[in-house]
GROMACS .gro file of C-alpha atoms in nm:
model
  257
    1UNK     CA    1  14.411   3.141  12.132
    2UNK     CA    2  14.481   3.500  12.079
    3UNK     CA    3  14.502   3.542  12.483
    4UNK     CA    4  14.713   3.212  12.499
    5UNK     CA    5  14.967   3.421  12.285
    6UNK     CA    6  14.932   3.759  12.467
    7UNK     CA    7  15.013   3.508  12.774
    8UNK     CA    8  15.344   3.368  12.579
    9UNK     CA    9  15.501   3.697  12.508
   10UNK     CA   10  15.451   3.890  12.796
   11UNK     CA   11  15.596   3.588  13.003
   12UNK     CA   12  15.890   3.607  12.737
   13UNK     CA   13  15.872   4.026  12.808
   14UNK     CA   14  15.891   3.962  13.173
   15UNK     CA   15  16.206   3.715  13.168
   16UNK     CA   16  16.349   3.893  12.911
   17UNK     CA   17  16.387   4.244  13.146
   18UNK     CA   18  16.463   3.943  13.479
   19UNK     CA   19  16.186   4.059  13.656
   20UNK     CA   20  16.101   3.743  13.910
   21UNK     CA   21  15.843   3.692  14.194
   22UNK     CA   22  15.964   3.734  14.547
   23UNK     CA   23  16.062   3.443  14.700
   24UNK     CA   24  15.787   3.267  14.880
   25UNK     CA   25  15.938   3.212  15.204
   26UNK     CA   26  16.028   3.562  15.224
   27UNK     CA   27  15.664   3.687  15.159
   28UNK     CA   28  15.504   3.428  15.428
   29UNK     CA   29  15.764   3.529  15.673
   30UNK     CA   30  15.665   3.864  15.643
   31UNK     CA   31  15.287   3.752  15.700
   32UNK     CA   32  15.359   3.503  15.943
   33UNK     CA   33  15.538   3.806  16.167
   34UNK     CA   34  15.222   3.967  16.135
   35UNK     CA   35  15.015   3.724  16.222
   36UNK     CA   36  15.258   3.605  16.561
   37UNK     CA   37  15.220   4.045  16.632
   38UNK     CA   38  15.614   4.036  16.593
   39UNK     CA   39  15.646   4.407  16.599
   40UNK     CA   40  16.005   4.409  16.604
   41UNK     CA   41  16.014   4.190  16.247
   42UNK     CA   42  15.746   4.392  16.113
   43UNK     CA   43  15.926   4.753  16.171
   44UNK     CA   44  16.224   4.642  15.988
   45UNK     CA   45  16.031   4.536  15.684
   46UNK     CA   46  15.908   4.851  15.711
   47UNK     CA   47  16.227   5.032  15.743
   48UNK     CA   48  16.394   4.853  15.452
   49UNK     CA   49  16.115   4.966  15.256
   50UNK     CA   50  16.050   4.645  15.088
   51UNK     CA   51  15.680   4.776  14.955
   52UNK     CA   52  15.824   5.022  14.748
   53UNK     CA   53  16.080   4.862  14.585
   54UNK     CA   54  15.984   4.720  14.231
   55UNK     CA   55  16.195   4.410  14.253
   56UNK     CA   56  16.026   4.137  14.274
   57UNK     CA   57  15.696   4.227  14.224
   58UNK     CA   58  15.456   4.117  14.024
   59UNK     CA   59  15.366   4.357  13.718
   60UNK     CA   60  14.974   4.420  13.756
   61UNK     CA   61  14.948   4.687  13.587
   62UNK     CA   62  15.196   4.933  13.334
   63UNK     CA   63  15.136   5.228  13.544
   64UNK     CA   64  15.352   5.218  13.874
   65UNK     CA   65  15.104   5.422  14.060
   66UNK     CA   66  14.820   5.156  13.962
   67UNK     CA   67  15.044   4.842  13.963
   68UNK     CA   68  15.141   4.973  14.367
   69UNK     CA   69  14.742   5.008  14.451
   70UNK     CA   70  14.673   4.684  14.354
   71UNK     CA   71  14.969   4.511  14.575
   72UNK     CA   72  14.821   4.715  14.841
   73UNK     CA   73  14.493   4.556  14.804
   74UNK     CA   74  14.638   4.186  14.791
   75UNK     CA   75  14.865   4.304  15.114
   76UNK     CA   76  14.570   4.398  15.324
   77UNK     CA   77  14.344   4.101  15.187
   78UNK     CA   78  14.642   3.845  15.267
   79UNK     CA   79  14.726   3.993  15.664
   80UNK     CA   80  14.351   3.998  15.721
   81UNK     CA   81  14.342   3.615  15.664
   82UNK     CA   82  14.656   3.560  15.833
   83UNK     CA   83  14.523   3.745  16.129
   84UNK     CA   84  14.196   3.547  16.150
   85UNK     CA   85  14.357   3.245  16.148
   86UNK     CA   86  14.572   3.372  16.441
   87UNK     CA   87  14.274   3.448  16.644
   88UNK     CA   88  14.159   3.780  16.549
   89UNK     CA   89  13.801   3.847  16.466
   90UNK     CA   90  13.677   3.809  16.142
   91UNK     CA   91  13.441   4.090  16.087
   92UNK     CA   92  13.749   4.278  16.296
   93UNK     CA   93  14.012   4.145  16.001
   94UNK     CA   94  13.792   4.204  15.758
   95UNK     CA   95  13.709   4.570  15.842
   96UNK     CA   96  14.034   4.700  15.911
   97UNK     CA   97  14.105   4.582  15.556
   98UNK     CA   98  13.865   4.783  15.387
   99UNK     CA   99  13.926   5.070  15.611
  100UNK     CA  100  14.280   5.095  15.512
  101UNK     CA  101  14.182   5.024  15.096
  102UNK     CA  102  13.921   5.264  15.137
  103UNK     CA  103  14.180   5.512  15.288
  104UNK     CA  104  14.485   5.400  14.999
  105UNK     CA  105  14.155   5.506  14.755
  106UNK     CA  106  14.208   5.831  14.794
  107UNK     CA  107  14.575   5.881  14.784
  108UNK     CA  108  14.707   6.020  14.478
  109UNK     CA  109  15.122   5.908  14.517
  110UNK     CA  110  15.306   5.659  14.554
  111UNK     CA  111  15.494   5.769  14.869
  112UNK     CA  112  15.156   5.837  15.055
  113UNK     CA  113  15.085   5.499  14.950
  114UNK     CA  114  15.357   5.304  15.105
  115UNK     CA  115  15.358   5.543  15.422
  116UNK     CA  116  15.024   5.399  15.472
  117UNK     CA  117  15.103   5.012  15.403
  118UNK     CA  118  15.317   5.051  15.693
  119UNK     CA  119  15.097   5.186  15.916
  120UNK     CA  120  14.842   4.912  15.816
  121UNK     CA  121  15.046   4.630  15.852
  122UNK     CA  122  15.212   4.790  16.174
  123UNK     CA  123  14.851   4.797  16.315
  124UNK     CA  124  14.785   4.467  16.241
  125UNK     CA  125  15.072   4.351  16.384
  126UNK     CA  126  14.978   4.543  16.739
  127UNK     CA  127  14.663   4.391  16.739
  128UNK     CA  128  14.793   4.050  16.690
  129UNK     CA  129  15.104   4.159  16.948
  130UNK     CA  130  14.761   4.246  17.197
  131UNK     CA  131  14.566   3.928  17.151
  132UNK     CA  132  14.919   3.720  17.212
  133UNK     CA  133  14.923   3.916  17.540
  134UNK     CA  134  14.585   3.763  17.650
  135UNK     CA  135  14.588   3.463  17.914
  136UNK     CA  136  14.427   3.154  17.816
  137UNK     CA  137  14.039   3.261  17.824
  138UNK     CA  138  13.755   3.036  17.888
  139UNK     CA  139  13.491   2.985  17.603
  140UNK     CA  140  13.217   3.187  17.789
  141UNK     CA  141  13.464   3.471  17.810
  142UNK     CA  142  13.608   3.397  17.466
  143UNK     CA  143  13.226   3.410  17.317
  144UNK     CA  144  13.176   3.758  17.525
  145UNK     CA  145  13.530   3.925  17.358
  146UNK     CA  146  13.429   3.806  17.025
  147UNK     CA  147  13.040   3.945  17.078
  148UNK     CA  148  13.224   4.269  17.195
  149UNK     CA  149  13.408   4.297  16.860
  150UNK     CA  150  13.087   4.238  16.668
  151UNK     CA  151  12.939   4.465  16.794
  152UNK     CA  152  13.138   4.766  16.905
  153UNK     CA  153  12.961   5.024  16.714
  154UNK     CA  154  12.641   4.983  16.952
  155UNK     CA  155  12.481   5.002  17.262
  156UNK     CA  156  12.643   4.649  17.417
  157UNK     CA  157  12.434   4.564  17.740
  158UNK     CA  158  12.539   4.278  17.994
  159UNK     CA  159  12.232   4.110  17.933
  160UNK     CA  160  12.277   4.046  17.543
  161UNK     CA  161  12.661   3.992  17.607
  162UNK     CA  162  12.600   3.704  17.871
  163UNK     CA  163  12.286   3.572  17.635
  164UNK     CA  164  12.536   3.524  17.389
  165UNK     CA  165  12.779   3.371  17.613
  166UNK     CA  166  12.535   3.118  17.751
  167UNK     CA  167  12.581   3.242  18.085
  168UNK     CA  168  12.441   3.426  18.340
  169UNK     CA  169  12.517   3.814  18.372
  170UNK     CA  170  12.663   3.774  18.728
  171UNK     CA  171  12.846   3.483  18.644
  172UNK     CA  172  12.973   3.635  18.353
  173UNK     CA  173  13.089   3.945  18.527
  174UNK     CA  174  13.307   3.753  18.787
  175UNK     CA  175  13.470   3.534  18.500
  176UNK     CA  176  13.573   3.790  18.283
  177UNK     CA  177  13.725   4.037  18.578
  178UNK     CA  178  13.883   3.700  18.670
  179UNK     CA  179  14.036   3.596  18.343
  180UNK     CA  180  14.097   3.943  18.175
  181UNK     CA  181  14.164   4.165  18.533
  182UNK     CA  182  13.923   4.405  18.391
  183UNK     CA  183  13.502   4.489  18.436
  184UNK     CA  184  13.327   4.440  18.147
  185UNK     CA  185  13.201   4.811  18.143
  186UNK     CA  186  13.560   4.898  18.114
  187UNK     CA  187  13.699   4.624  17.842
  188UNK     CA  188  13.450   4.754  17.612
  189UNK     CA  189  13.539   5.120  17.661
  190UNK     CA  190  13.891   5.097  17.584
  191UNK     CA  191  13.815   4.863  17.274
  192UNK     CA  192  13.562   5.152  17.156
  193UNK     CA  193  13.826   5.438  17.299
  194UNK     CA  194  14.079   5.226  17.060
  195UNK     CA  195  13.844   5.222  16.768
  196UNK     CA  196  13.826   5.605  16.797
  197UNK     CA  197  14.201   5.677  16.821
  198UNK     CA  198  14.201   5.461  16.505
  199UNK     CA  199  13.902   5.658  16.343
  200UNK     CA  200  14.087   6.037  16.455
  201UNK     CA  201  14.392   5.954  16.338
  202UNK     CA  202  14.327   5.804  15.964
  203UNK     CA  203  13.996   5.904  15.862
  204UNK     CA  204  13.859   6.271  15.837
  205UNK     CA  205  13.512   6.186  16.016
  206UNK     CA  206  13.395   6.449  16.266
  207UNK     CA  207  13.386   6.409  16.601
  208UNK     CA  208  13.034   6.402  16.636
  209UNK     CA  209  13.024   6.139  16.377
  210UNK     CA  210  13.262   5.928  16.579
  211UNK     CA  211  13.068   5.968  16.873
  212UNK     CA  212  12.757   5.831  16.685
  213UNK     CA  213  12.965   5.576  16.509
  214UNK     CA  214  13.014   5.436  16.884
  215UNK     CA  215  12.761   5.490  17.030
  216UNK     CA  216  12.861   5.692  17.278
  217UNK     CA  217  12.559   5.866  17.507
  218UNK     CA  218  12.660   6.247  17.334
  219UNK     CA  219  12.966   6.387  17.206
  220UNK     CA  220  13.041   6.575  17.557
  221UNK     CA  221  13.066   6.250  17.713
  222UNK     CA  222  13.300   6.078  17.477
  223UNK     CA  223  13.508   6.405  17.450
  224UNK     CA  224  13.487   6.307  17.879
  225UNK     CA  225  13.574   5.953  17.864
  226UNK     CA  226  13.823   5.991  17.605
  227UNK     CA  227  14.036   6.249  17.803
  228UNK     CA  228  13.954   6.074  18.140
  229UNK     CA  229  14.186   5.779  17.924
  230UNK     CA  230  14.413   5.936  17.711
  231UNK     CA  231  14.500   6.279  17.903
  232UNK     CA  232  14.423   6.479  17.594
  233UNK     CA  233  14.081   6.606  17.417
  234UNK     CA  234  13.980   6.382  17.055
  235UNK     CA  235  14.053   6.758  16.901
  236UNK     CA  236  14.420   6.749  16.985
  237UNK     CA  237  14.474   6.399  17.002
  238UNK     CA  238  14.438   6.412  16.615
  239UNK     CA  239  14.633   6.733  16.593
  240UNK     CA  240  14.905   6.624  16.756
  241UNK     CA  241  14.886   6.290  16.501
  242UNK     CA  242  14.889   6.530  16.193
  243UNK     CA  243  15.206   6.750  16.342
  244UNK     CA  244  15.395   6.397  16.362
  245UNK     CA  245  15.325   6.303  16.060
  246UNK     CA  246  15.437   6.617  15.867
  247UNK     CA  247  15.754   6.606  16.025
  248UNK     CA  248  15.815   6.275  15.894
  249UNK     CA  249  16.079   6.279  15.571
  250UNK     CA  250  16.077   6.007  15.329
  251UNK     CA  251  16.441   5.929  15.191
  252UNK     CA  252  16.513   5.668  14.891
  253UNK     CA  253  16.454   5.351  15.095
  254UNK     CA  254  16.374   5.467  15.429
  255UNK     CA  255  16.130   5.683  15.686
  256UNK     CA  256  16.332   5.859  15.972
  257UNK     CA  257  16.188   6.117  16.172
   0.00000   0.00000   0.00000
C-alpha cells in the first residue's frame, strides 16, 4: 500500500513538471536504423545529440549522472536484440554489449558518457551495415561464419570449422571462397584483425594481452599481420585513435571536429 502511494505521487510529480516518455515510434526508428546498419540515420541521431538531452526520458534515478548510466545500459541491451534479430550473432550482440557497459563503468561524466553511446551504437550500426553487404550465403557457409564468431578468440582449424558445418574441409573451402570471394584463412583474420582494432581503440589491454586474447601464434606476428593489413603498427594505430579523439570538442548539442 505504502509503495502503491509512493507510485501515485511521483506519477503526479512527473506530470506535474510535463516530463513524458519519448514517443515510441521515434525510439524504434532509431533501433530499427540500427538494426537495417543505416549509418547515415544513425550519425544524425548522433549529431542531434538526442542521448543527452533530458526530454523525454524516463527519470531512473535523481542523480543525472546515474539516471544517464542506466539509459545507457537499456540502449546497449535493446540494439543487441535488435541486432540479433537482424542476423548478427548472438554471443557477438551480446558481447559487444557488455564491452561497451563495462567501458561506460568506468567513466566518471556525463559527456564521456554520451561520446561513447555514439560510438557504440555507431558500431553496431557498421556491423549490421557489413552483414547487409553479404550475398545470400548457403547454410554450410552460414554455419562456418557463425562458428567463426563463436569462436574468434581461439585457435579455429578447418577441420573443426567444416565438422561444424557438416561438410567436408575441401568442400567447404571451395564454397566459402565461392560465396564470400575470400579463403577461409583470410575471413577469419580480418574478423580477429577487426576484433583487435576494436580492443586498441576502447579498452586499455596491452598488446600482448590482445595477442593472447586472439590467439595469435606471438605478439611479433600479430604486430606482422596487423601492419601487413592496416599499414600501421597496433602501437600507433591506437595512438593515432587517442590524438583524434582529443581533438574532438563537445558543444551544447553537438560533436564537430
Amino acid at each position: 500500500m505504502a509503495m502503491e502511494k509512493e507510485w501515485l505521487a511521483e506519477s503526479f510529480r512527473q506530470r506535474e513538471i510535463t516530463r513524458s516518455h519519448r514517443a515510441l515510434e521515434s525510439e524504434f526508428a532509431f533501433y530499427d536504423a540500427v538494426r537495417n546498419g543505416d549509418l547515415e540515420f544513425v550519425r544524425r541521431n548522433c549529431e542531434s545529440n538526442d542521448f543527452a538531452k533530458a526530454a523525454g526520458m524516463g527519470i531512473l534515478s535523481e542523480s543525472d549522472l546515474q539516471n544517464m548510466r542506466y539509459h545507457f545500459i537499456i540502449t546497449a541491451a535493446l540494439v543487441s536484440r535488435f541486432c540479433v534479430e537482424g542476423g548478427m550473432v548472438l554471443e557477438q550482440a551480446y558481447g559487444l554489449s557488455d564491452f561497451y557497459i563495462t567501458r561506460m563503468d568506468r567513466l566518471m561524466n556525463s559527456e564521456d558518457i554520451v561520446q561513447l553511446h555514439h560510438v557504440m551504437v555507431l558500431d553496431f550500426t557498421e556491423r549490421m551495415n557489413g552483414l547487409r553487404q553479404l550475398p545470400e550465403i548457403t547454410k554450410p557457409v552460414k554455419c562456418a561464419v557463425d562458428y567463426i564468431y563463436l569462436h574468434l578468440h581461439e585457435k579455429i582449424a578447418l577441420n573443426e570449422l567444416a565438422e561444424s558445418a557438416g561438410v567436408s574441409p575441401g568442400y567447404l573451402s571451395k564454397l566459402f571462397r565461392k560465396e564470400l570471394g575470400i579463403n577461409v584463412s583470410d575471413y577469419i583474420t580480418e574478423l580477429k584483425i577487426d576484433e583487435a582494432k576494436n580492443l586498441l581503440k576502447y579498452s586499455d589491454m596491452p598488446i600482448v594481452e590482445i595477442a593472447n586474447y586472439l590467439a595469435f601464434a606471438s605478439q611479433s606476428y600479430f604486430v606482422h599481420v596487423f601492419h601487413k593489413r592496416m599499414g600501421t603498427t597496433p602501437r600507433k594505430y591506437r595512438e593515432s585513435f587517442y590524438q583524434r579523439e582529443r581533438s574532438l570538442v563537445w558543444t551544447r548539442d553537438k560533436l564537430i571536429p
